[in-house]
Tab-separated table of C-alpha atoms and ligand atoms in Angstrom:
chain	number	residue	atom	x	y	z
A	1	UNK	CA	-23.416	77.851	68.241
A	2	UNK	CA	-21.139	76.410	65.879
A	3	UNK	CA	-20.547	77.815	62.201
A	4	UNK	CA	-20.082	74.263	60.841
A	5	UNK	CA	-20.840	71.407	63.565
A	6	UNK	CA	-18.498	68.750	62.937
A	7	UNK	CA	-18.916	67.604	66.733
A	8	UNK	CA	-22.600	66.164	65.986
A	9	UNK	CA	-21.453	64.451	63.078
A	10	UNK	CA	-18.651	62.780	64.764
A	11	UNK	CA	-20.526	61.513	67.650
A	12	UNK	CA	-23.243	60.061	64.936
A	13	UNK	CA	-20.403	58.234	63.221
A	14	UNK	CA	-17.842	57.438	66.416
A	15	UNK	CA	-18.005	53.862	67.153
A	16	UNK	CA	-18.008	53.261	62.989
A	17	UNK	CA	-14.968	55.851	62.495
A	18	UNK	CA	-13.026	55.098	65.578
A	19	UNK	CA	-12.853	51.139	64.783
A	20	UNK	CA	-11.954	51.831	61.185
A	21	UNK	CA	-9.316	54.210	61.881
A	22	UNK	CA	-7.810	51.335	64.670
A	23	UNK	CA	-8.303	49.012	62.422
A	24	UNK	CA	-6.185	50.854	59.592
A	25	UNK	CA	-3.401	51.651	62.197
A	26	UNK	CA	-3.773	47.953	63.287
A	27	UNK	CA	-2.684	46.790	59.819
A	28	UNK	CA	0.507	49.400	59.625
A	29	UNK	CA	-0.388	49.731	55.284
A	30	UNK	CA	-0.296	53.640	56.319
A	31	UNK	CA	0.515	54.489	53.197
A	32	UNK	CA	-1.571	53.802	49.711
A	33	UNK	CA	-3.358	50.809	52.487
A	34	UNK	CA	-6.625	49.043	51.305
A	35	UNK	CA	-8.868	51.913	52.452
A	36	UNK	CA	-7.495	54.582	49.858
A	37	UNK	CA	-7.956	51.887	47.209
A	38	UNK	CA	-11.305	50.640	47.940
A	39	UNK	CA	-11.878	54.780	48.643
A	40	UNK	CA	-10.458	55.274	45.012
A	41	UNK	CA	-12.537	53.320	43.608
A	42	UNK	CA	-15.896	54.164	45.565
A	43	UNK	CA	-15.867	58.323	44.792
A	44	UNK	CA	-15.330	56.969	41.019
A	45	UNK	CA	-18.400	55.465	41.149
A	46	UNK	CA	-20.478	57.751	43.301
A	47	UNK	CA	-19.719	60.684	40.787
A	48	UNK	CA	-19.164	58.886	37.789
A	49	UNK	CA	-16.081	58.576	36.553
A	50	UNK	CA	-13.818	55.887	35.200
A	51	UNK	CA	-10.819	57.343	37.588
A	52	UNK	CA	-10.251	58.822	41.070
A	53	UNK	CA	-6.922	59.651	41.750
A	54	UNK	CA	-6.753	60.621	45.430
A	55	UNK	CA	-4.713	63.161	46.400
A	56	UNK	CA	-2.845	65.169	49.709
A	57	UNK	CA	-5.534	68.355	49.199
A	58	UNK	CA	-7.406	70.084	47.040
A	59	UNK	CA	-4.554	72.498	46.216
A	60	UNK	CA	-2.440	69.409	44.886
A	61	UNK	CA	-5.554	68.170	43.217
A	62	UNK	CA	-5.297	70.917	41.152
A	63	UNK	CA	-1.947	71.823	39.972
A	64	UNK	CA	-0.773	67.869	39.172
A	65	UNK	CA	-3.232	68.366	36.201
A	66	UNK	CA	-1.704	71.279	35.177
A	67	UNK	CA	1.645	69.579	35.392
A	68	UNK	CA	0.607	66.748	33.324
A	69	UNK	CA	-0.768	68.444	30.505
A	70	UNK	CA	2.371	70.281	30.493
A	71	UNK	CA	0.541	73.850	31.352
A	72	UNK	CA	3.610	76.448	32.351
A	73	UNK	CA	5.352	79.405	31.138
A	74	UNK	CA	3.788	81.215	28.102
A	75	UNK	CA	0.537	79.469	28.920
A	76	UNK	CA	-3.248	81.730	29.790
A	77	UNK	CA	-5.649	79.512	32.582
A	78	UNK	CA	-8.672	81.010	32.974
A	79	UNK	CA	-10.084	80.866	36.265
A	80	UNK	CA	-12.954	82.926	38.144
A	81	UNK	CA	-12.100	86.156	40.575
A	82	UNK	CA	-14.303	85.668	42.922
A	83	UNK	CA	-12.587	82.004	44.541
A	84	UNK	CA	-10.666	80.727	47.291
A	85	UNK	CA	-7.009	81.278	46.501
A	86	UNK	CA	-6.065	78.100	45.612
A	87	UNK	CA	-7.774	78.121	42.375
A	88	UNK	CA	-5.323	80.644	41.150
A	89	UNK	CA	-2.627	79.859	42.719
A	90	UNK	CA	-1.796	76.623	41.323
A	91	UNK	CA	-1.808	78.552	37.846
A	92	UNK	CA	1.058	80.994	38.815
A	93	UNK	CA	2.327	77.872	40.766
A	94	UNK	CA	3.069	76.020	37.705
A	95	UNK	CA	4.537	79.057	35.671
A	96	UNK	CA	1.559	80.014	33.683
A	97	UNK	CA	-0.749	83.094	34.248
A	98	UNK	CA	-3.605	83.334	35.661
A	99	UNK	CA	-6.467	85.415	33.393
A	100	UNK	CA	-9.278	85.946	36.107
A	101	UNK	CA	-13.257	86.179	34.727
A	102	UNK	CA	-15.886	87.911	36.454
A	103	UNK	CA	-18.647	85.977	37.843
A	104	UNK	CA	-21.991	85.920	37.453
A	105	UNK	CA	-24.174	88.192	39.796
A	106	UNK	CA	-26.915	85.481	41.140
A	107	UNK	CA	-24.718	82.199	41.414
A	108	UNK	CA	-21.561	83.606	42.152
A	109	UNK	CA	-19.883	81.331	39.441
A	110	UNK	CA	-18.070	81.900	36.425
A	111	UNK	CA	-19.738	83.865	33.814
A	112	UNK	CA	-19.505	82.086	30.572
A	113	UNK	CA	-19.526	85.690	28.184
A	114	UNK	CA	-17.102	87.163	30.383
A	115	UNK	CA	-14.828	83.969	29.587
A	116	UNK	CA	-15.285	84.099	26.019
A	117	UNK	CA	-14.284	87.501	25.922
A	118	UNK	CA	-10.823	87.195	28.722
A	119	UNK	CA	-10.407	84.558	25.849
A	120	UNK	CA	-10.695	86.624	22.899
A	121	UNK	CA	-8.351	89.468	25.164
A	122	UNK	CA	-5.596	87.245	25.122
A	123	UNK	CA	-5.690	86.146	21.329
A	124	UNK	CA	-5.643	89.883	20.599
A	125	UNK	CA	-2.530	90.583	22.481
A	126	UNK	CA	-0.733	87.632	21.350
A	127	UNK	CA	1.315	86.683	24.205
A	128	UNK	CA	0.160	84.163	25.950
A	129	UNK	CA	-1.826	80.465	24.540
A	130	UNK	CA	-4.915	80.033	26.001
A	131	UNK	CA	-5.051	76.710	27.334
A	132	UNK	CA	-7.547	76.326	30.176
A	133	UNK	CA	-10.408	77.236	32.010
A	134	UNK	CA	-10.865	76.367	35.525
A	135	UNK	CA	-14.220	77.010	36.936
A	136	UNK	CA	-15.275	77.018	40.556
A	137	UNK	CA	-18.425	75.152	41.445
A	138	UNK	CA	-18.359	77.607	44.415
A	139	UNK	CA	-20.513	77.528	47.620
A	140	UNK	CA	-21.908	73.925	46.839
A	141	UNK	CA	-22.651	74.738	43.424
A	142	UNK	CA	-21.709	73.290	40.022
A	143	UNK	CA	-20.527	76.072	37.722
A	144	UNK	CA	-22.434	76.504	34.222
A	145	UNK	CA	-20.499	73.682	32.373
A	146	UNK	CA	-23.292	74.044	29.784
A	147	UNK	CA	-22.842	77.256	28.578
A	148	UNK	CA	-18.795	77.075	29.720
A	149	UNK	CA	-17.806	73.726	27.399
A	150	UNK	CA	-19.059	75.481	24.526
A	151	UNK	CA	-16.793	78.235	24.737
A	152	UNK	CA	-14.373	76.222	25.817
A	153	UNK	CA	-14.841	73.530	22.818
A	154	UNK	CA	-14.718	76.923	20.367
A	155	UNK	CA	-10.986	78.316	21.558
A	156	UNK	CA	-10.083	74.804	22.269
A	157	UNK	CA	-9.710	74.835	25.872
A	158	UNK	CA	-9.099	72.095	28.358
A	159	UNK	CA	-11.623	72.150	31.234
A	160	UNK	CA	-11.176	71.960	34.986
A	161	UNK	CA	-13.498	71.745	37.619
A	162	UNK	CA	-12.334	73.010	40.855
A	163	UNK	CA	-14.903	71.105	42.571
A	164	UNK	CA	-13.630	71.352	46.514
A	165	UNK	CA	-16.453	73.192	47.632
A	166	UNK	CA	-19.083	71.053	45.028
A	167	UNK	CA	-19.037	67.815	46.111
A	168	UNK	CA	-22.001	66.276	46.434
A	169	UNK	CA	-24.007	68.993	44.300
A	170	UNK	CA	-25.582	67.991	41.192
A	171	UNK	CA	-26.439	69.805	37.736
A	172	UNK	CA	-28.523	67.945	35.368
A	173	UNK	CA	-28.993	64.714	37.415
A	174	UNK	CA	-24.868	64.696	36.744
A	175	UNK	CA	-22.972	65.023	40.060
A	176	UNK	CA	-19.992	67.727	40.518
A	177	UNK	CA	-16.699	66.828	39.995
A	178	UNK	CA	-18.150	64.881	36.772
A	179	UNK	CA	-17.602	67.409	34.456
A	180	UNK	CA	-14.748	68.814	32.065
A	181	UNK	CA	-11.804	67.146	31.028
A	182	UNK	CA	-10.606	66.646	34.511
A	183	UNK	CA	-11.727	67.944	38.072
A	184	UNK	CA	-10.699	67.766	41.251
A	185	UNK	CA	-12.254	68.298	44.928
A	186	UNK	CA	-10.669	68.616	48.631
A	187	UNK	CA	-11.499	66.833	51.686
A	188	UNK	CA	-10.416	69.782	53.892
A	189	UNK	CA	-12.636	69.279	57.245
A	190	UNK	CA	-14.745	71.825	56.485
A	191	UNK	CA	-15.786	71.255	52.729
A	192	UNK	CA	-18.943	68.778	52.265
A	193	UNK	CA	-17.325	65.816	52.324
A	194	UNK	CA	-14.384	65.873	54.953
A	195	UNK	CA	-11.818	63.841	56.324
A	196	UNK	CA	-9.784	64.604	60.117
A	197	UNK	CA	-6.869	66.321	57.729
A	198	UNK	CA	-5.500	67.035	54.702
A	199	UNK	CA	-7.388	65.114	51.613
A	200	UNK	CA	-8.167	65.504	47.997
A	201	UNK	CA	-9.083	63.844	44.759
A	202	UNK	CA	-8.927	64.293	41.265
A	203	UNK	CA	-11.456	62.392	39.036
A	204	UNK	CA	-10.967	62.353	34.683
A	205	UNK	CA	-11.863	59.698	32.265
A	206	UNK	CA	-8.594	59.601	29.979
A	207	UNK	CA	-6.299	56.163	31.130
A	208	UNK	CA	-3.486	57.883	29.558
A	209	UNK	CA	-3.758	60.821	31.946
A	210	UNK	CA	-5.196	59.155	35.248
A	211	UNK	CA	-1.660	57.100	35.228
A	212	UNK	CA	0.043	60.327	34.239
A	213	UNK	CA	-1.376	61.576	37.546
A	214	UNK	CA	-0.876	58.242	39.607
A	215	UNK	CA	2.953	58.753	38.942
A	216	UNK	CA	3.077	62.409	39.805
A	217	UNK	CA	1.572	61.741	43.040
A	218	UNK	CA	4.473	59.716	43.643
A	219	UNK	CA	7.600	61.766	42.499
A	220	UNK	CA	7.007	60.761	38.888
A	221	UNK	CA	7.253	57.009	39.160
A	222	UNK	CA	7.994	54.885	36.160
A	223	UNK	CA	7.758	51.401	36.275
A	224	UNK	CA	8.385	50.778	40.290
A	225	UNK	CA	9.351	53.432	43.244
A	226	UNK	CA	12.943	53.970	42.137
A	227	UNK	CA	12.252	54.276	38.816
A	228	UNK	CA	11.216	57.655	38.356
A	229	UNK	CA	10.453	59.503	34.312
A	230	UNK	CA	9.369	62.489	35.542
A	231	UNK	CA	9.483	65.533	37.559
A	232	UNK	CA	6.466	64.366	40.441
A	233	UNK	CA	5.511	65.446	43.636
A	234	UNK	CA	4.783	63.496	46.905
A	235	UNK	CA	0.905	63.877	47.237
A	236	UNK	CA	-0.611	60.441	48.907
A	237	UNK	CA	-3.875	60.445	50.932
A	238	UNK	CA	-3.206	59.130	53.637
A	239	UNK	CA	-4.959	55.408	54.703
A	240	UNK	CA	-6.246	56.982	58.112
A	241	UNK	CA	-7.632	59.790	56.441
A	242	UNK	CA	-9.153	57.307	53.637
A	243	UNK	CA	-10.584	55.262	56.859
A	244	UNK	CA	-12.647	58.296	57.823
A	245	UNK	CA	-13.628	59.262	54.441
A	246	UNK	CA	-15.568	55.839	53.752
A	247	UNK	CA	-17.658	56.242	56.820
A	248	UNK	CA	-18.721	59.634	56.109
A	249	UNK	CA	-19.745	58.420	52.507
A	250	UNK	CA	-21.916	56.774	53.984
A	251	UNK	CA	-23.781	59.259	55.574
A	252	UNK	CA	-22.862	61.540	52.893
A	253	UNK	CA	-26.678	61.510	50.654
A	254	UNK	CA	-28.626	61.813	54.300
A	255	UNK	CA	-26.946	64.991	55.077
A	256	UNK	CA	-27.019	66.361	51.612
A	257	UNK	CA	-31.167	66.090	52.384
A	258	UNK	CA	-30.761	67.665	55.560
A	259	UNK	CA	-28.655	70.288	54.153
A	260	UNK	CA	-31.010	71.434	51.635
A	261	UNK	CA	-33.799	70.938	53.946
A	262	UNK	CA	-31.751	73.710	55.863
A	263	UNK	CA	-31.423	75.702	53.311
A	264	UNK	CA	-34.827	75.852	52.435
A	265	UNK	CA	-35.770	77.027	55.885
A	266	UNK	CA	-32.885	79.554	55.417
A	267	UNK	CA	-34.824	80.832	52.155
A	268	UNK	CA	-38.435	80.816	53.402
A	269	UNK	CA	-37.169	83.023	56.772
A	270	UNK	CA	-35.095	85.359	55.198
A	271	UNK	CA	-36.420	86.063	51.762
A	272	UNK	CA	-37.891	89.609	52.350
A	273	UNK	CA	-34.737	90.785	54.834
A	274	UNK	CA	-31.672	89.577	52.113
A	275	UNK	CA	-31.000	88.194	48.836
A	276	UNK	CA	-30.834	85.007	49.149
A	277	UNK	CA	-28.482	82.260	47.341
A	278	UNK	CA	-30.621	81.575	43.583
A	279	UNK	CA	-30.315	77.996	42.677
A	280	UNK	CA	-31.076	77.791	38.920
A	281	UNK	CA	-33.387	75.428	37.762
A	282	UNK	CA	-31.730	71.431	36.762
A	283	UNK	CA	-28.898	72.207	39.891
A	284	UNK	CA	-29.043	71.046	43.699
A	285	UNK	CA	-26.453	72.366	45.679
A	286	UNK	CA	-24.365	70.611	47.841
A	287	UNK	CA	-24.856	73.675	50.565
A	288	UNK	CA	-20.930	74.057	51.235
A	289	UNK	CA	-21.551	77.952	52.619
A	290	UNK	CA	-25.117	79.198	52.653
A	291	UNK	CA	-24.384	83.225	51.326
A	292	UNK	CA	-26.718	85.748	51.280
A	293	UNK	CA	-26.065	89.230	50.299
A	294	UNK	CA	-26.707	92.690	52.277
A	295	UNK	CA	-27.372	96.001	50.419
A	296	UNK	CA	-23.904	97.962	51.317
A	297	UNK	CA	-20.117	96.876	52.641
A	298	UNK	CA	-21.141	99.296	55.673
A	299	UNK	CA	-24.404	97.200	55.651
A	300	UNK	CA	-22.882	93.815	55.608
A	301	UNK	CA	-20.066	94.528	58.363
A	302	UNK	CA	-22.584	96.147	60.459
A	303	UNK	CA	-24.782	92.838	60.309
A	304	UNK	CA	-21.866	90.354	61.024
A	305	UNK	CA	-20.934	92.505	64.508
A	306	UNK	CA	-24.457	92.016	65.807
A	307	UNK	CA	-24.673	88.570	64.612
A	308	UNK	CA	-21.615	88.481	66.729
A	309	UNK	CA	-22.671	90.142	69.799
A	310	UNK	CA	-25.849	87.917	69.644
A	311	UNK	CA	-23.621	84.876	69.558
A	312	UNK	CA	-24.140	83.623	65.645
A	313	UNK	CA	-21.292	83.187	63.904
A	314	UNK	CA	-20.879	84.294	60.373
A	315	UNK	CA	-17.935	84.368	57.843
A	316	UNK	CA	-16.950	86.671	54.746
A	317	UNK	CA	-16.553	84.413	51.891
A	318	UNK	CA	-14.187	86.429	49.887
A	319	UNK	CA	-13.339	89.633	51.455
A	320	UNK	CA	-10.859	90.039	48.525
A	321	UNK	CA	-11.324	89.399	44.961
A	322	UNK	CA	-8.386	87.247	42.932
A	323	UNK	CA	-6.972	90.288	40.737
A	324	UNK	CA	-6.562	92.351	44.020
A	325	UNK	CA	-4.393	90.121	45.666
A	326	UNK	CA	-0.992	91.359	46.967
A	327	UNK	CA	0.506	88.170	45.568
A	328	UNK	CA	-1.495	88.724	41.704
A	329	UNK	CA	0.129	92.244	41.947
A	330	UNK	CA	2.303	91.827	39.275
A	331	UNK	CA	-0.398	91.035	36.911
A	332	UNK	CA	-1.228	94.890	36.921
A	333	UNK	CA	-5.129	94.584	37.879
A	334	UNK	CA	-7.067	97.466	39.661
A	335	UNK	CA	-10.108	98.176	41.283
A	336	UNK	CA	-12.808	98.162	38.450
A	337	UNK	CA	-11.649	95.541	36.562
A	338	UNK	CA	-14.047	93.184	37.496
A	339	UNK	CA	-17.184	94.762	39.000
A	340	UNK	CA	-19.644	91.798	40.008
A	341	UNK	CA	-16.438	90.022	41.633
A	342	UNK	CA	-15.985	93.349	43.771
A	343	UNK	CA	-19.660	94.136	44.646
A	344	UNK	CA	-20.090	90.241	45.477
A	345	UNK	CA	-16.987	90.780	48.258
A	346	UNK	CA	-18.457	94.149	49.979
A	347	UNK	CA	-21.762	92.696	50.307
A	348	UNK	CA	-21.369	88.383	50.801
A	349	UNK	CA	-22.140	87.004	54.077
A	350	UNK	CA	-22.093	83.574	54.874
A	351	UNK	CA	-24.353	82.102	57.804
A	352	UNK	CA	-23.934	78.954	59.846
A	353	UNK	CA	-24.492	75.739	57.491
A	354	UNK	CA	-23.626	72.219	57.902
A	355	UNK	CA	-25.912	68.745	57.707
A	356	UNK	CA	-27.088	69.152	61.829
A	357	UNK	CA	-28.674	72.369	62.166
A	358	UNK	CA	-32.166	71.673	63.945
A	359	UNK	CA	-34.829	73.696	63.164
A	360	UNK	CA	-34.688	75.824	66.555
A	361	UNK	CA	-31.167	76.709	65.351
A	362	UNK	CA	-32.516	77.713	62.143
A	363	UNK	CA	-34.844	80.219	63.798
A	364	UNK	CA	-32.447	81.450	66.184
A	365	UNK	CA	-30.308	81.866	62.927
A	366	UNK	CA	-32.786	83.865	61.001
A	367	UNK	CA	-34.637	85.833	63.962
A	368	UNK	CA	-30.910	86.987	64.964
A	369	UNK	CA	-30.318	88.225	61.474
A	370	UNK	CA	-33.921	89.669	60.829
A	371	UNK	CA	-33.133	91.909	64.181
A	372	UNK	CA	-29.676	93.023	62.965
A	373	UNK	CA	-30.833	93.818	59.470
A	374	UNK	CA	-33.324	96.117	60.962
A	375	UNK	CA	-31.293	97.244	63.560
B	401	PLP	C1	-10.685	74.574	49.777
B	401	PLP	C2	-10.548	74.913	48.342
B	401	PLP	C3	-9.423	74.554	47.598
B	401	PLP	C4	-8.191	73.934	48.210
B	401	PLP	O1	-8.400	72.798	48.940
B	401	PLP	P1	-7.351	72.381	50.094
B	401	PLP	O2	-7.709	70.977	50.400
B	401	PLP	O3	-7.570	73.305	51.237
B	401	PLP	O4	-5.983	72.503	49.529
B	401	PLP	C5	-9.410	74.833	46.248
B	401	PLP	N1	-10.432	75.463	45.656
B	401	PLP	C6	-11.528	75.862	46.343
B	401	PLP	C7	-12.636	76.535	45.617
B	401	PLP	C8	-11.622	75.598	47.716
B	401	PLP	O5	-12.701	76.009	48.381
């Protein structure tokens, strides 16, 4: 069994991928070709934007904002603890520092008092200028930009929406990746929409930023190539990778049913063994892990052994929280300091999920875990 079955979805898409691929190679524009435009301009629409700004991965998608509002040294971004690195690194990347929040205990997302207080922290001590918040629409799951853009709004934040692991997930009727000032997703294989590499996007509405961010993906262009006004990077999307990309958009809204059809099964069958993931009411996930928590650490690695032995693989999405990082170190964080983040890593275990799980999977999935639970 496969933890995320990107074999099924290639064979459903082969003849459509493989000719489009050929057909991008066939026309040598291998870099910034047709495809990434026409890409561009498609993931605009489908999450409703006025700009996409694709991108090398969802690492780069995330610092070139920072860089072009000029975020750096002397400069607080607020992001969650309980992420994938990347969200934090890209703060410490671009000189500023990174001011982690705890999450909230059922969504495993950013907890909107706990930012408004980190927020208030750093007034009080006077050293830093709050500047941003980036919050994590982890798991598939847009973060609580309601109650988050009115903090924000009141300290006069910028908002980011690390929306790699979103995509596809809606709050509202809105889809992820439309909200704050800017946001950004990945097209890492594994993430709900994927290409065969490296890929990314960031999406805003501001023209004057968008072509801020058009000429740091290309080493700060000015007016052509070799004109260059700023300090850039080089972080293209590639044309093959764009080739991929528009064929599995077009599959993309039939496996984000089957997905939650999934994970519907997942919460019927396992409901009175685990806590299961809570959706809140006005979201639909975009099912990027399917998590469910056990009562203990002890508890959780015991389970994930015998899923193993059994032959289902699981993962342990985040073993570590951010301020416990060897690399975050320096910021002077201990154990305690941000207790929902911590409990979420000792207990979080993350079960097979992806658009082709049958329902015979599903039960092998759940009757597997029901038996190692007890066991
Ligand atoms: C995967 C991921 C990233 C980074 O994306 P890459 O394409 O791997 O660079 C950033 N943030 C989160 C929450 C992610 O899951």
């Amino acid at each position: 069994m496969q933890f995320i079955d990107l074999e099924t979805q290639y064979k459903r898409i082969k003849e459509k991928v493989d000719g489009r691929v050929i057909s991008a190679i066939s026309e040598g524009k291998y870099i910034m070709g047709p495809d990434v435009i026409s890409l561009e301009e498609r993931l605009a629409a489908y999450v409703g934007r006025k700009h996409c700004i694709s991108c090398s991965n969802g690492t780069d998608a995330l610092l070139m904002p920072l860089l072009a509002y000029g975020i750096g040294e002397g400069d607080a971004v607020f992001a969650p603890d309980f992420t994938f690195f990347a969200t934090a690194e890209v703060i410490a990347a671009a000189g500023a520092t990174p001011i982690f929040v705890d999450i909230d205990k059922d969504t495993f997302n950013m907890d909107a008092i706990e930012l408004e207080k980190a927020i208030v922290k750093v007034l009080e001590e006077g050293r830093l200028v709050p500047r941003m918040v980036i919050p994590v629409d982890l798991f598939g799951q847009t973060a609580d930009y309601k109650a988050i853009d009115i903090v924000a709004k009141k300290y006069n934040l910028l908002v980011m929406e690390d929306g790699a692991q979103g995509f596809g997930g809606t709050l509202d009727g809105k889809k992820a990746c439309y909200f704050g000032d800017v946001s950004t997703t990945s097209f890492f294989p594994a993430k709900p929409l994927g290409c065969y590499g490296d890929g990314g996007a960031i999406f805003c509405d501001d023209d004057e930023l968008a072509s801020k961010l058009r000429s740091l993906r290309v080493h700060g262009h000015g007016a052509d190539k070799y004109d260059n006004v700023r300090i850039g990077m080089n972080a293209r999307l590639d044309t093959v990778q764009a080739a991929v990309l528009h064929c599995k958009l077009d599959i993309f809204d039939d496996e984000l049913v089957t997905r939650n059809h999934a994970a519907k099964m997942y919460g019927e069958l396992l409901k009175d063994v685990a806590e299961t993931p809570v959706v809140p009411s006005g979201m639909m996930s975009s099912w990027a892990q399917y998590t469910i928590k056990l009562e203990s650490e002890e508890k959780r690695n015991k389970v994930a052994e015998l899923m193993k032995q059994m032959g289902v693989p699981t993962m342990v999405y985040y073993s570590k929280p951010m301020h416990l990082q060897t690399a975050f170190q320096y910021l002077g964080l201990k154990e305690g300091d941000f207790p929902i983040s911590e409990d979420a890593c000792k207990r979080v275990l993350s079960i097979p999920m992806h658009p082709y799980l049958d329902e015979e999977t599903i039960k092998t999935v759940t009757d597997a875990l029901v038996l190692a639970i007890k066991g």
